[in-house]
Amino acid sequence: MSKDDLKEAEALGRDLMWILGLIMHSGPEDRQRIALAYNQAQELVASIPKDNGDARPRIVACFERSDTYKAADDVACAGWLLTGMQERVNERDLPDWRKLRKIINNTVKMLTPPKPTIH
């Protein structure tokens, strides 16, 4: 692994912590907005073919959309960023990618409202 890979993994970790904080401090409406953006991003990446196995076009599309929402101070940026990060980590070539993937998956679970319990 190169120094650039380590820097990228560290940056992803910082961004993940920011997203987690945003989700934890968001009300139900904002969480729903982030979840909707995440779902839209998932649909978009599914429609973009990989470039000879490279997910870069998918990642760039998500990061660009995230930047647009972030510039407008819209929490939806987190859903787009989360999907872009997920695509990047799924390439499995970053240090600690398994740990990052686990954190991402747990973060996505936080977007889903809890199922009501039946007594």
mmCIF file of C-alpha atoms in Angstrom:
data_model
loop_
_atom_site.group_PDB
_atom_site.id
_atom_site.type_symbol
_atom_site.label_atom_id
_atom_site.label_comp_id
_atom_site.label_asym_id
_atom_site.label_seq_id
_atom_site.Cartn_x
_atom_site.Cartn_y
_atom_site.Cartn_z
ATOM 1 C CA MET A 1 0.000 0.000 0.000
ATOM 2 C CA SER A 2 1.219 3.462 -0.869
ATOM 3 C CA LYS A 3 1.136 6.634 1.217
ATOM 4 C CA ASP A 4 -1.629 7.869 -1.085
ATOM 5 C CA ASP A 5 -3.716 4.794 -0.264
ATOM 6 C CA LEU A 6 -3.240 5.450 3.445
ATOM 7 C CA LYS A 7 -4.205 9.108 3.023
ATOM 8 C CA GLU A 8 -7.292 8.140 1.036
ATOM 9 C CA ALA A 9 -8.347 5.576 3.661
ATOM 10 C CA GLU A 10 -7.852 8.176 6.411
ATOM 11 C CA ALA A 11 -9.911 10.723 4.470
ATOM 12 C CA LEU A 12 -12.691 8.174 3.998
ATOM 13 C CA GLY A 13 -12.605 7.470 7.732
ATOM 14 C CA ARG A 14 -12.924 11.178 8.537
ATOM 15 C CA ASP A 15 -15.803 11.548 6.091
ATOM 16 C CA LEU A 16 -17.510 8.531 7.612
ATOM 17 C CA MET A 17 -17.229 10.052 11.080
ATOM 18 C CA TRP A 18 -18.758 13.277 9.738
ATOM 19 C CA ILE A 19 -21.654 11.341 8.161
ATOM 20 C CA LEU A 20 -22.220 9.371 11.369
ATOM 21 C CA GLY A 21 -22.345 12.590 13.381
ATOM 22 C CA LEU A 22 -24.720 14.165 10.893
ATOM 23 C CA ILE A 23 -27.068 11.173 11.013
ATOM 24 C CA MET A 24 -26.928 10.903 14.807
ATOM 25 C CA HIS A 25 -27.801 14.577 15.229
ATOM 26 C CA SER A 26 -30.493 14.610 12.544
ATOM 27 C CA GLY A 27 -34.185 14.422 13.146
ATOM 28 C CA PRO A 28 -36.451 11.941 11.371
ATOM 29 C CA GLU A 29 -37.057 14.236 8.386
ATOM 30 C CA ASP A 30 -33.361 14.786 7.727
ATOM 31 C CA ARG A 31 -32.588 11.088 8.157
ATOM 32 C CA GLN A 32 -35.324 10.317 5.659
ATOM 33 C CA ARG A 33 -33.825 12.866 3.259
ATOM 34 C CA ILE A 34 -30.376 11.271 3.609
ATOM 35 C CA ALA A 35 -31.885 7.798 3.110
ATOM 36 C CA LEU A 36 -33.731 8.956 -0.010
ATOM 37 C CA ALA A 37 -30.524 10.444 -1.429
ATOM 38 C CA TYR A 38 -28.681 7.209 -0.605
ATOM 39 C CA ASN A 39 -31.336 5.192 -2.468
ATOM 40 C CA GLN A 40 -31.201 7.546 -5.454
ATOM 41 C CA ALA A 41 -27.420 7.232 -5.499
ATOM 42 C CA GLN A 42 -27.701 3.433 -5.397
ATOM 43 C CA GLU A 43 -30.003 3.558 -8.427
ATOM 44 C CA LEU A 44 -27.582 5.840 -10.257
ATOM 45 C CA VAL A 45 -24.513 3.660 -9.645
ATOM 46 C CA ALA A 46 -26.443 0.598 -10.769
ATOM 47 C CA SER A 47 -27.077 2.376 -14.084
ATOM 48 C CA ILE A 48 -23.414 3.308 -14.660
ATOM 49 C CA PRO A 49 -21.322 0.431 -16.014
ATOM 50 C CA LYS A 50 -17.905 -0.146 -14.540
ATOM 51 C CA ASP A 51 -15.037 0.902 -16.784
ATOM 52 C CA ASN A 52 -13.150 -2.384 -17.272
ATOM 53 C CA GLY A 53 -13.914 -3.284 -13.654
ATOM 54 C CA ASP A 54 -13.126 0.221 -12.393
ATOM 55 C CA ALA A 55 -15.886 1.893 -10.391
ATOM 56 C CA ARG A 56 -14.336 5.370 -10.821
ATOM 57 C CA PRO A 57 -17.181 6.716 -13.039
ATOM 58 C CA ARG A 58 -19.699 5.687 -10.354
ATOM 59 C CA ILE A 59 -17.614 7.175 -7.551
ATOM 60 C CA VAL A 60 -17.076 10.475 -9.357
ATOM 61 C CA ALA A 61 -20.799 10.787 -10.166
ATOM 62 C CA CYS A 62 -21.723 10.331 -6.498
ATOM 63 C CA PHE A 63 -19.053 12.698 -5.185
ATOM 64 C CA GLU A 64 -20.052 15.384 -7.690
ATOM 65 C CA ARG A 65 -23.711 15.111 -6.695
ATOM 66 C CA SER A 66 -22.722 15.172 -3.025
ATOM 67 C CA ASP A 67 -20.703 18.352 -3.597
ATOM 68 C CA THR A 68 -23.726 19.996 -5.223
ATOM 69 C CA TYR A 69 -25.967 19.188 -2.241
ATOM 70 C CA LYS A 70 -23.282 20.177 0.260
ATOM 71 C CA ALA A 71 -22.856 23.556 -1.467
ATOM 72 C CA ALA A 72 -26.588 24.101 -0.921
ATOM 73 C CA ASP A 73 -26.212 23.059 2.750
ATOM 74 C CA ASP A 74 -28.507 20.077 2.111
ATOM 75 C CA VAL A 75 -28.133 16.954 4.277
ATOM 76 C CA ALA A 76 -28.827 14.832 1.177
ATOM 77 C CA CYS A 77 -25.115 15.237 0.427
ATOM 78 C CA ALA A 78 -24.448 12.521 3.018
ATOM 79 C CA GLY A 79 -26.446 9.889 1.131
ATOM 80 C CA TRP A 80 -24.555 10.573 -2.079
ATOM 81 C CA LEU A 81 -21.206 10.659 -0.312
ATOM 82 C CA LEU A 82 -21.983 7.395 1.478
ATOM 83 C CA THR A 83 -22.728 5.628 -1.803
ATOM 84 C CA GLY A 84 -19.575 6.978 -3.446
ATOM 85 C CA MET A 85 -17.535 5.813 -0.481
ATOM 86 C CA GLN A 86 -19.222 2.422 -0.588
ATOM 87 C CA GLU A 87 -18.291 2.020 -4.250
ATOM 88 C CA ARG A 88 -14.689 3.019 -3.520
ATOM 89 C CA VAL A 89 -14.311 0.663 -0.557
ATOM 90 C CA ASN A 90 -15.856 -2.181 -2.557
ATOM 91 C CA GLU A 91 -12.852 -2.005 -4.880
ATOM 92 C CA ARG A 92 -11.014 -3.716 -2.002
ATOM 93 C CA ASP A 93 -7.652 -2.079 -2.551
ATOM 94 C CA LEU A 94 -7.474 0.352 0.368
ATOM 95 C CA PRO A 95 -5.859 -0.320 3.733
ATOM 96 C CA ASP A 96 -8.452 -1.571 6.217
ATOM 97 C CA TRP A 97 -11.138 -1.709 3.524
ATOM 98 C CA ARG A 98 -12.963 -4.438 5.455
ATOM 99 C CA LYS A 99 -13.240 -2.194 8.533
ATOM 100 C CA LEU A 100 -14.394 0.713 6.392
ATOM 101 C CA ARG A 101 -16.986 -1.479 4.685
ATOM 102 C CA LYS A 102 -18.332 -2.630 8.062
ATOM 103 C CA ILE A 103 -18.662 0.963 9.272
ATOM 104 C CA ILE A 104 -20.361 1.985 6.028
ATOM 105 C CA ASN A 105 -22.821 -0.912 6.267
ATOM 106 C CA ASN A 106 -23.638 -0.039 9.880
ATOM 107 C CA THR A 107 -24.075 3.609 8.911
ATOM 108 C CA VAL A 108 -26.540 2.637 6.181
ATOM 109 C CA LYS A 109 -28.506 0.644 8.756
ATOM 110 C CA MET A 110 -28.866 3.817 10.823
ATOM 111 C CA LEU A 111 -30.835 5.377 7.966
ATOM 112 C CA THR A 112 -33.548 2.739 8.151
ATOM 113 C CA PRO A 113 -36.191 3.479 10.751
ATOM 114 C CA PRO A 114 -36.524 0.733 13.359
ATOM 115 C CA LYS A 115 -39.240 -1.826 12.755
ATOM 116 C CA PRO A 116 -42.177 -1.464 15.106
ATOM 117 C CA THR A 117 -42.364 -4.223 17.677
ATOM 118 C CA ILE A 118 -45.577 -6.132 18.159
ATOM 119 C CA HIS A 119 -46.571 -6.914 21.713
#
